XYZ file of C-alpha atoms in Angstrom:
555
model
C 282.483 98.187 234.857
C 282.044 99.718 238.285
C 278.603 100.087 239.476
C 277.190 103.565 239.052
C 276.957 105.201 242.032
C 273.485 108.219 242.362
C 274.337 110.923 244.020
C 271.993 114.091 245.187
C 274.619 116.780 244.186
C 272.026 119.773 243.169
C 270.045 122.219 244.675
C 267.064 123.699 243.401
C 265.182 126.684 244.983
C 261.278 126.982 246.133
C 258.821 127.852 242.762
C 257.317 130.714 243.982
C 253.748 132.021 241.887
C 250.853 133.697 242.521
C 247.814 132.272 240.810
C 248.213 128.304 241.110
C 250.928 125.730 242.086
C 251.225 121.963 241.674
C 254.277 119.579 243.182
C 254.308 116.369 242.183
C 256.868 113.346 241.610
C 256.426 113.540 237.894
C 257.088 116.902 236.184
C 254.775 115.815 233.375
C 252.123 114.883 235.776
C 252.704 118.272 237.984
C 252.111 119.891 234.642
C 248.751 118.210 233.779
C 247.773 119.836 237.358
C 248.218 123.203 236.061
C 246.283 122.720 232.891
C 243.024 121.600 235.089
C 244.020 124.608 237.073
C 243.875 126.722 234.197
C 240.832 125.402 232.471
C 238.850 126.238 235.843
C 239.403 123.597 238.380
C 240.127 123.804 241.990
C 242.612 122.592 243.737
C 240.543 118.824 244.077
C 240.225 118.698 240.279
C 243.978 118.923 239.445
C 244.744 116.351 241.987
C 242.922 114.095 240.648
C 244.307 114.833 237.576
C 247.695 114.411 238.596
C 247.109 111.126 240.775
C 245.372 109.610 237.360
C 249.021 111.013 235.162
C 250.787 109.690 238.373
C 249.088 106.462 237.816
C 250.251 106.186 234.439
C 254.025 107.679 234.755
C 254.734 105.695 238.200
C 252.712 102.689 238.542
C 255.521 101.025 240.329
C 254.268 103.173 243.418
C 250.481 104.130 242.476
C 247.375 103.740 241.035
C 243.997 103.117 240.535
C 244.137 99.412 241.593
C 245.070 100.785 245.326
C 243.990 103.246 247.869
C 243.513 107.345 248.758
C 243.243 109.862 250.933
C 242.497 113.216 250.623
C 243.253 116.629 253.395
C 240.975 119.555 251.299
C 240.865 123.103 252.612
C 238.251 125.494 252.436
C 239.618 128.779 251.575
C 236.030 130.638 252.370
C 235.520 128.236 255.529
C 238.980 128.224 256.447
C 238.260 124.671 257.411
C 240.222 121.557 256.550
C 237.647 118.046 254.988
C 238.789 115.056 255.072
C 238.389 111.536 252.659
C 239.146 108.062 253.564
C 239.622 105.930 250.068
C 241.230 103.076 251.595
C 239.541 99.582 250.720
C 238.508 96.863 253.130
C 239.356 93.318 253.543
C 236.411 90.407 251.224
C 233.612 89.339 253.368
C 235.416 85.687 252.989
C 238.378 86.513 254.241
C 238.408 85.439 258.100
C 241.219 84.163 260.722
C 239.939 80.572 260.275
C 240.567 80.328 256.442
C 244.015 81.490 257.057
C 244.697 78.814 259.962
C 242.745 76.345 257.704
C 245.458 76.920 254.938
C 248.825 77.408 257.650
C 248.641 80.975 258.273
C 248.864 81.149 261.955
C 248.369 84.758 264.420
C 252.312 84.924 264.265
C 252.115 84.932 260.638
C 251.630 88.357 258.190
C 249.880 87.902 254.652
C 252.613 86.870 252.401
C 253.016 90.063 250.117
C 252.393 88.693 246.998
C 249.475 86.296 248.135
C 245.705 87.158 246.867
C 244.646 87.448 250.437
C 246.733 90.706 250.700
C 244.581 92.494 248.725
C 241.999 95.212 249.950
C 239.316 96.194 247.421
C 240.766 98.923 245.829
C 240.095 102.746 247.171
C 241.312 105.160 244.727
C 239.018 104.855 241.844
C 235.874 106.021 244.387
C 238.731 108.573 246.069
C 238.802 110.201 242.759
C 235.479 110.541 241.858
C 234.251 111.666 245.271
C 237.068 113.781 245.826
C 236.010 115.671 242.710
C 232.153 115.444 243.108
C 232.300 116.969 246.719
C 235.626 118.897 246.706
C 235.988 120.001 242.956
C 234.968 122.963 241.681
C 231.882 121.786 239.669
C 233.394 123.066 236.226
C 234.908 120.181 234.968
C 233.496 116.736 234.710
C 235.484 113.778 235.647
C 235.927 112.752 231.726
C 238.032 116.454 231.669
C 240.010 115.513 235.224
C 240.687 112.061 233.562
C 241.203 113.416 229.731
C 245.000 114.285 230.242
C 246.181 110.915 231.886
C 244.055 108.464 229.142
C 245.850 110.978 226.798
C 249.449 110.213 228.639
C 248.563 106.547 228.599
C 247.155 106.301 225.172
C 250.422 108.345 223.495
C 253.192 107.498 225.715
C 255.175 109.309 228.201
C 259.209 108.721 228.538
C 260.304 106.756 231.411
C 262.277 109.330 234.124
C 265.156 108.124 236.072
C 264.332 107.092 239.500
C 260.914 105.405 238.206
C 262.836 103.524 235.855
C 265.200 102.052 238.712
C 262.101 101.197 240.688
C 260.397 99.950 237.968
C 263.091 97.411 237.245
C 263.779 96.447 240.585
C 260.303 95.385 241.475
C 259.638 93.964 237.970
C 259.779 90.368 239.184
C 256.383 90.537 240.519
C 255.027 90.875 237.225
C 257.593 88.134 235.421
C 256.305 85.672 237.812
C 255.199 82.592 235.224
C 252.107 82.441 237.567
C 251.161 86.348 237.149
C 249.975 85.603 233.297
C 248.701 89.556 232.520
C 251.815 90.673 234.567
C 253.355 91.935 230.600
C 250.540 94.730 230.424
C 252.816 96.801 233.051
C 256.217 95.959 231.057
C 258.077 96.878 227.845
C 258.430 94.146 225.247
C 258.600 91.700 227.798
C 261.068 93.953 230.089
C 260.501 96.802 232.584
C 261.420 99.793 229.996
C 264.545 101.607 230.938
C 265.305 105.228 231.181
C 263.980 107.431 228.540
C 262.075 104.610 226.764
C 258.669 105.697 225.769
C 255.988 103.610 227.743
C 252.680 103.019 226.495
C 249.631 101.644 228.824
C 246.473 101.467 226.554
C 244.657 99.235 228.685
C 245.062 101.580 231.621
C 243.476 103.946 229.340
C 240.728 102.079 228.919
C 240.177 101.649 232.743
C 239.796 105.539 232.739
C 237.717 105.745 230.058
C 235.399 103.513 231.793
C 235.596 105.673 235.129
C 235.280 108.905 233.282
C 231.724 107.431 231.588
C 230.391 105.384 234.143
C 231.637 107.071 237.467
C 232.270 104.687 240.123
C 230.029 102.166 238.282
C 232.722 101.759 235.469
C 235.152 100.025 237.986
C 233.287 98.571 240.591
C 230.862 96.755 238.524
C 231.286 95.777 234.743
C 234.351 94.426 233.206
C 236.684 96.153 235.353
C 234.914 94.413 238.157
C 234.678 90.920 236.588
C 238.391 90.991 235.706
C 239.878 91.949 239.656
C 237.361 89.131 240.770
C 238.717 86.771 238.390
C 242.788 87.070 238.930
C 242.429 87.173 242.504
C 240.634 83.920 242.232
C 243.141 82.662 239.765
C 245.797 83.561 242.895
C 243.476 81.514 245.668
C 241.775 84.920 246.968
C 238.151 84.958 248.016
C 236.944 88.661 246.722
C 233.931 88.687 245.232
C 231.543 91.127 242.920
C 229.886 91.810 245.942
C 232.425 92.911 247.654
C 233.595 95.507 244.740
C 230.212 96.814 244.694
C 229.561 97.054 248.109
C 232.840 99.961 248.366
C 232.321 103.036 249.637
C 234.744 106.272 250.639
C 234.177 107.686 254.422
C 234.447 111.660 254.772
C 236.143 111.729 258.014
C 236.801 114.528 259.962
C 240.234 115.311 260.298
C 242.630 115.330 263.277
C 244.501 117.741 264.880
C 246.721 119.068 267.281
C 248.290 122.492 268.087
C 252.233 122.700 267.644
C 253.808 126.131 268.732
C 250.727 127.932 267.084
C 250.173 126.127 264.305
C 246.906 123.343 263.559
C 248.995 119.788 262.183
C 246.155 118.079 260.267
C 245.873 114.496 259.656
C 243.674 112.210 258.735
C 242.268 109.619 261.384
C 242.972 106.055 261.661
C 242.743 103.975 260.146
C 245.362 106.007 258.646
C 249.210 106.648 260.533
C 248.739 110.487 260.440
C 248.246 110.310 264.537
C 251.543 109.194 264.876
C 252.825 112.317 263.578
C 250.699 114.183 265.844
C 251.926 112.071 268.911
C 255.483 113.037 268.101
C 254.858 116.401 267.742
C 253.068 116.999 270.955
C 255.971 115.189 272.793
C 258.415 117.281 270.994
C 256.540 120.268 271.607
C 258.094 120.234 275.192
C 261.769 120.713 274.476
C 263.244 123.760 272.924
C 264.534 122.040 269.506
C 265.698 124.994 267.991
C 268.147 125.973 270.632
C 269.567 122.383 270.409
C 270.050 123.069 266.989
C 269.049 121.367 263.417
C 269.983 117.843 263.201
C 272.366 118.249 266.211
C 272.937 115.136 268.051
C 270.718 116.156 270.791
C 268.100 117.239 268.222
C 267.905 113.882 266.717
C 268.268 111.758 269.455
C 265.056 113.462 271.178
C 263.474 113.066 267.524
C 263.736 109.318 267.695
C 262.904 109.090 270.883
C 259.945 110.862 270.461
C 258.910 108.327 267.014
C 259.778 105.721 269.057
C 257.072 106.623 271.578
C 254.241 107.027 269.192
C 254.755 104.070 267.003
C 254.715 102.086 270.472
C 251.191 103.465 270.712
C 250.199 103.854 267.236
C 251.488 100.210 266.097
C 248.976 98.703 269.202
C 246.084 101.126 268.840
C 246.047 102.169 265.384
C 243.167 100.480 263.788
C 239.736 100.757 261.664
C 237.434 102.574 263.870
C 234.355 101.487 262.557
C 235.655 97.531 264.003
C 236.399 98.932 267.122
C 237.670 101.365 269.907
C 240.435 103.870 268.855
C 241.233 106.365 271.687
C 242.067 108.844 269.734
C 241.066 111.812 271.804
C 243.595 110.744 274.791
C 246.155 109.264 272.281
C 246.015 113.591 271.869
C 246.033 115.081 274.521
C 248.680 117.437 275.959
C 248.105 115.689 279.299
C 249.361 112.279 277.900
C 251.979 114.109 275.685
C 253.802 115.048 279.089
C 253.524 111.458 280.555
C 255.199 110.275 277.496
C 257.796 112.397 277.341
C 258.870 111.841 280.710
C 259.901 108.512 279.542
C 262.773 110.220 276.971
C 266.253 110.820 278.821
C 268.647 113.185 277.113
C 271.807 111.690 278.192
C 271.533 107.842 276.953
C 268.635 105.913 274.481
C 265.166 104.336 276.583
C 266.262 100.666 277.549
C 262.279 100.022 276.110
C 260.016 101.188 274.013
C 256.550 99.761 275.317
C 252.838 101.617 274.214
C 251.270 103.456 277.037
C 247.680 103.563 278.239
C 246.176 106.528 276.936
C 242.867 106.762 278.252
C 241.899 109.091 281.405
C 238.433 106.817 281.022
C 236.813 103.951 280.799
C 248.094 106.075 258.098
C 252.902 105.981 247.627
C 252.571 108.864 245.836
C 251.956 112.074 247.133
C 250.991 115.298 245.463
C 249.810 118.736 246.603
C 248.132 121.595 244.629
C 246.810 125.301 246.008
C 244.685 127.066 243.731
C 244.313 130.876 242.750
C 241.238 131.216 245.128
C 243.766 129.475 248.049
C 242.061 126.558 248.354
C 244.902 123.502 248.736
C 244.362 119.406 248.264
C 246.667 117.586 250.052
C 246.103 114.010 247.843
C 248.198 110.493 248.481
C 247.345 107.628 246.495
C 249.841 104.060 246.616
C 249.485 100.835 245.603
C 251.569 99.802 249.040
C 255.067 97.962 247.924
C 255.974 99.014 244.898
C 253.356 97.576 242.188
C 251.827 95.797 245.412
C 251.137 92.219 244.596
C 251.857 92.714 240.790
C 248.421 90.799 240.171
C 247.486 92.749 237.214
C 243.325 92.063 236.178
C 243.620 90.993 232.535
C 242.803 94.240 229.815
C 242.728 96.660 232.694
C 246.464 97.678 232.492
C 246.851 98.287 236.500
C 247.826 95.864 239.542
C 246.106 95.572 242.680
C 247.496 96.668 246.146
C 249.133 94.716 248.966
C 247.564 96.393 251.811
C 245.711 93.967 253.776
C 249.821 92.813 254.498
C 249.393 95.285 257.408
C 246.451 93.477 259.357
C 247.193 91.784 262.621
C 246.775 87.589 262.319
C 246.503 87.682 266.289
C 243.039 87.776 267.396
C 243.498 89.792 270.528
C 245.559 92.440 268.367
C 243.022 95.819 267.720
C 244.464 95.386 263.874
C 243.276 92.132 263.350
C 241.928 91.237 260.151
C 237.970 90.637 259.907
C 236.245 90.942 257.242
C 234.960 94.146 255.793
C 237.663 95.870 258.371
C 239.821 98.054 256.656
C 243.447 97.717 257.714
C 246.144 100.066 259.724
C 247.232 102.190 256.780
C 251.084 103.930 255.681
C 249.496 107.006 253.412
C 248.848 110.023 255.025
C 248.377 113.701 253.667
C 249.092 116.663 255.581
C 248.071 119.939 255.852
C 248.581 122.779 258.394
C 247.042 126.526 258.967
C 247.130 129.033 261.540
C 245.925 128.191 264.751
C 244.682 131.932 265.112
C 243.402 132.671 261.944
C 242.257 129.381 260.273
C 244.301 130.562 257.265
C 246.642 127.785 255.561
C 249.861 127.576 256.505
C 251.063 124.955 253.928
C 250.010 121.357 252.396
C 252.335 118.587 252.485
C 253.451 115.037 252.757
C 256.041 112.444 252.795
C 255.794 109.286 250.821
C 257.340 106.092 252.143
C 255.176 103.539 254.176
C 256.518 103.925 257.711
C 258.594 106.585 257.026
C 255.421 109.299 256.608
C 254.658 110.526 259.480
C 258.860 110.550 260.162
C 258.888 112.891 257.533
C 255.743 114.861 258.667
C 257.264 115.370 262.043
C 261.041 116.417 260.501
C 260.176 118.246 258.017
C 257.550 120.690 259.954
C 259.857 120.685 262.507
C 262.135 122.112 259.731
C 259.671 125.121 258.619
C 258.344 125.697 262.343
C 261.461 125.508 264.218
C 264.455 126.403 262.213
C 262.552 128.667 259.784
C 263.351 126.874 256.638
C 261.065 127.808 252.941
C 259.606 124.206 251.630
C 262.638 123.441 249.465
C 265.120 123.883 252.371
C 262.780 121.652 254.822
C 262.644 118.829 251.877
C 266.259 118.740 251.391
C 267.814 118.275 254.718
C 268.950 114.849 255.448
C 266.513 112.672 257.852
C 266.692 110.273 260.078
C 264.285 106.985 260.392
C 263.527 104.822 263.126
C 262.300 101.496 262.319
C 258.549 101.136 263.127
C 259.062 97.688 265.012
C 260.304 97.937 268.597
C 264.027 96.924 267.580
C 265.098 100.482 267.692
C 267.227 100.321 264.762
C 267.845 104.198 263.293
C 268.879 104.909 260.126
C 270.437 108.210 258.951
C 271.232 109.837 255.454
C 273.989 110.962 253.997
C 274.476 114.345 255.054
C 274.530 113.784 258.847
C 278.360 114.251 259.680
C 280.698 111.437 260.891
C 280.713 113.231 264.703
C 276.703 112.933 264.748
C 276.517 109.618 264.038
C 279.423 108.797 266.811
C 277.278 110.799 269.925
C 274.352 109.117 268.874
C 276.110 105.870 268.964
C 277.421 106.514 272.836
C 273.920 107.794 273.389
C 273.437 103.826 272.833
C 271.228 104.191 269.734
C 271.858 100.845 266.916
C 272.375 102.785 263.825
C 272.760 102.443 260.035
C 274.222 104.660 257.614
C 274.750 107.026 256.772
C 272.679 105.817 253.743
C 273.534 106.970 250.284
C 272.375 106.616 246.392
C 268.939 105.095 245.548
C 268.692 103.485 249.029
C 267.938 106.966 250.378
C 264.150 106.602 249.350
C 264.008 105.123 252.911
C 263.540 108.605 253.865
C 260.448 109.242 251.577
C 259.921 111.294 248.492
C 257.942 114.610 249.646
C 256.050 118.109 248.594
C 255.423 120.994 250.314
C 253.480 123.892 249.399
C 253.335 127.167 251.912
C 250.890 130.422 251.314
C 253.162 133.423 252.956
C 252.139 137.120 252.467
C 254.550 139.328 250.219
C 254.176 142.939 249.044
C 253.540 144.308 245.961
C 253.900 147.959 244.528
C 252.413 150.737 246.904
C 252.777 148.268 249.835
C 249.783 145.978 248.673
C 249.762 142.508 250.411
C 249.877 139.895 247.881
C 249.381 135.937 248.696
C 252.370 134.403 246.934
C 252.792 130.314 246.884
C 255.517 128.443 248.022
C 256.704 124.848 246.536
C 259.049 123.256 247.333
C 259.530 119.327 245.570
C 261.760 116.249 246.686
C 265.522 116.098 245.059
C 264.756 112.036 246.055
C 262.448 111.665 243.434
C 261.670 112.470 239.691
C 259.811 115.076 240.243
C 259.364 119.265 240.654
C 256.585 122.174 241.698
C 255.110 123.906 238.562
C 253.302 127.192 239.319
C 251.644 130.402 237.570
């Protein structure tokens, strides 16, 4: 039988509402989202709500045993918070141990190995995301009630997550990975439309809803991470668990053709996006037209140029010296793009120097009172190291894969560092008014801020509602200096052959499940509209990925 090929053949137009809005990848978790929204929560409540229901319908790309961040706008303030729930590498965990057991500074953390894993964010992102953020209505056992109920009944398995699911089951059928069958069906990763149960996972909620951050960092939850890692050769320790703590950071901006790009700071990627955009900010895309050749050629370019910087300098902050303030600046924008030429591909890709002194599942919500939460939560590949902590029904993240073994490197792991981090959140308003603009992201490791930068560019340049700007086929560059470029299918044959004499190595155009390369996104905008009599009216526009399982649910 021939091997069934998945194509994206629909279209599907923005959900447009007035009173609430939630895009997700899960339509059953978008809809638990509007119930908080409903029963009085804010914007933070319900996406909490849906990362928990995310958690349980998708934990082959989320969950609690991994890490968060969090964009939150003020609609009274009209300013934008930020969170950092990413986890940091054991106090144990040094250079030396590695080169005592073979792992040299040319080496990276195998992904599976014990050492890859970061205490796990998420389960403080949640609770502080709702304590500070939320709207002080609903307690976290009523943010939490809807996913232990989705965990506790079952929820049937959607397409795409079923594909996933079953091609990254083999970290939990390892013989060695002995709790690995708490994630799987009957001994087998359940299959389309099968109806998936997670009780333990339940019971890892339950815990969090009574105990707050207590119930996971301490306790049984606690006792049981500790003990698989060590089972795996990792060094974590209770002390470490309990020692976790989220960082409100403020966010980072700059200004592209009016409009305020948000991002959180590194440790997270988000400044790469900004990079790009302030070096695309200096060519008139729209006149070269959407995903012309010239369009995407000065695109990659442009990603090319920040990941040079972003890949060296990108690093935990509170370890040592990010220049993010330069890394910003118009000033070193310009110098930048000087490097780009529009005829032919740059024969190297090297980062700068920018000093003039001495970072899946995403999900979006914008509540009635137009307050948004731009919320990403991931375990990093897939189920991450598949380690799953025995009666807790989760597995814990691979994200300490993306430290630096080379001493000299900014990125390089020490303990209690937290590493260069793939999930970002976006979120954008008015650079006049402070009012939102819209609240999105792009899931995908390396491919984020790639879709940050293509699909604003969409909205800002060529005009496009979110739907439009998540559909159009994308490009990505690969975030090592090899300069490979992938494209989608979608981007005619005649593209792809001036983009090839403009020298660039390409691949594609990519087709069927392998287009997830390009990310799975939401995107939620807050344009005026009229109403009877002339009356302005705020009306909310969602737009969800065609990539993914999911869709925008609104009132």
């Amino acid at each position: 039988m021939a091997e069934f090929v998945y194509k994206f053949a629909s279209r599907r137009s923005s959900v447009l509402c007035t009173h609430g809005v939630v895009a997700s990848n899960q339509p059953l978790a978008s809809r638990i989202g509007v119930q908080i929204l409903k029963k009085g929560g804010n914007a933070a409540d319900a996406a909490v709500a849906v990362a928990a229901a995310l958690n349980v319908t998708q934990p082959c790309s989320t969950g609690i045993g991994g890490d968060c961040f969090c964009l939150y706008y003020d609609a009274n303030s009209r300013t934008v918070k930020g969170l950092n729930g990413s986890g940091r590498a054991p106090a144990a965990l040094t250079l030396d141990l590695l080169r005592n057991q073979g792992i040299g500074p040319k080496d990276q953390l195998p992904p599976l190995s014990a050492h890859s894993v970061t205490v796990p964010g998420a389960a403080a992102g949640w609770v502080d995301t709702v304590d500070v953020f939320g709207s002080k209505k609903l307690s976290m056992r009523d943010v939490l009630q809807p996913a232990i109920e989705l965990a506790e009944e079952g929820f049937p398995v959607h397409h795409l997550t079923a594909h996933l699911w079953n091609a990254n089951s083999h970290t939990l059928t390892r013989p060695e990975n002995r709790h690995g069958s708490e994630m799987l069906l009957d001994g087998r990763p359940p299959r389309e439309g099968d109806v998936m149960r997670l009780p333990n996972l339940a019971k890892t909620f339950k815990l969090l809803a009574e105990h707050g951050k207590a119930g996971f960092y301490q306790g049984p939850v606690a006792k049981a991470i500790v003990n698989v890692i060590h089972e795996h050769g990792g060094v974590m320790t209770l002390e470490d668990l309990a020692a976790h703590q989220s960082t409100f950071d403020e966010p980072i901006k700059t200004c592209y053709r009016g409009i305020n790009v948000w991002e959180i700071p590194p440790n997270g990627q988000g400044i790469t996006a900004l990079i790009a955009l302030n070096i695309l900010e200096g060519f008139n895309l729209k006149e070269l037209g959407h995903n012309s050749p010239e369009y995407l050629h000065l695109v990659a370019e442009a990603l090319k140029l920040s990941f040079a910087d972003t890949l060296w300098y990108n690093a935990d902050p509170e370890k040592v010296h990010v220049p993010i303030k330069h890394m910003l600046s118009k000033e070193y924008a310009a110098e930048r793009r000087k490097l780009i030429m529009q005829n032919r591909v740059m024969p190297e890709c090297h980062h700068g120097t920018p000093y003039t002194s001495s970072d899946t599942e995403y999900l979006t919500v914008v509540d009635c009172h137009g307050n948004a939460c731009s919320f990403i939560d991931s375990n990093y590949m897939n189920f991450g190291t598949g380690l799953v902590p025995q009666g807790c029904g989760f597995t814990l993240q691979n994200r300490g894969c993306n430290f630096s073994l080379d001493p000299d490197h900014p990125n390089a792991l020490s303990p209690g560092k937290r590493p260069y981090h793939t999930i970002i959140p976006g979120m954008a308003t008015y650079a006049d008014s402070g009012e939102l603009y819209t609240s999105f992201g792009v899931m995908g490791g390396f491919m984020q801020p790639q879709g940050h930068v293509q699909v604003l560019a969409n909205m800002i340049d060529f005009g496009m509602d979110p739907q439009q700007a998540l559909d159009m086929p994308r490009l990505h560059v690969n975030a090592g200096l090899e300069g490979l470029v992938s494209l989608e299918e979608g981007i005619p044959q005649s593209t792809i052959d001036r983009l090839r004499a403009l020298g660039h190595k390409l691949e594609g155009p990519i087709s069927g499940y392998q287009r997830t390369l390009f990310g799975r996104g939401q995107i939620i905008m807050r344009k005026r509209g009229h109403s009877c009599g002339g009356e302005e009216v705020a009306v909310l526009w969602a737009g969800s990925e065609g990539r993914g399982d999911g869709m925008a649910v609104g009132y």
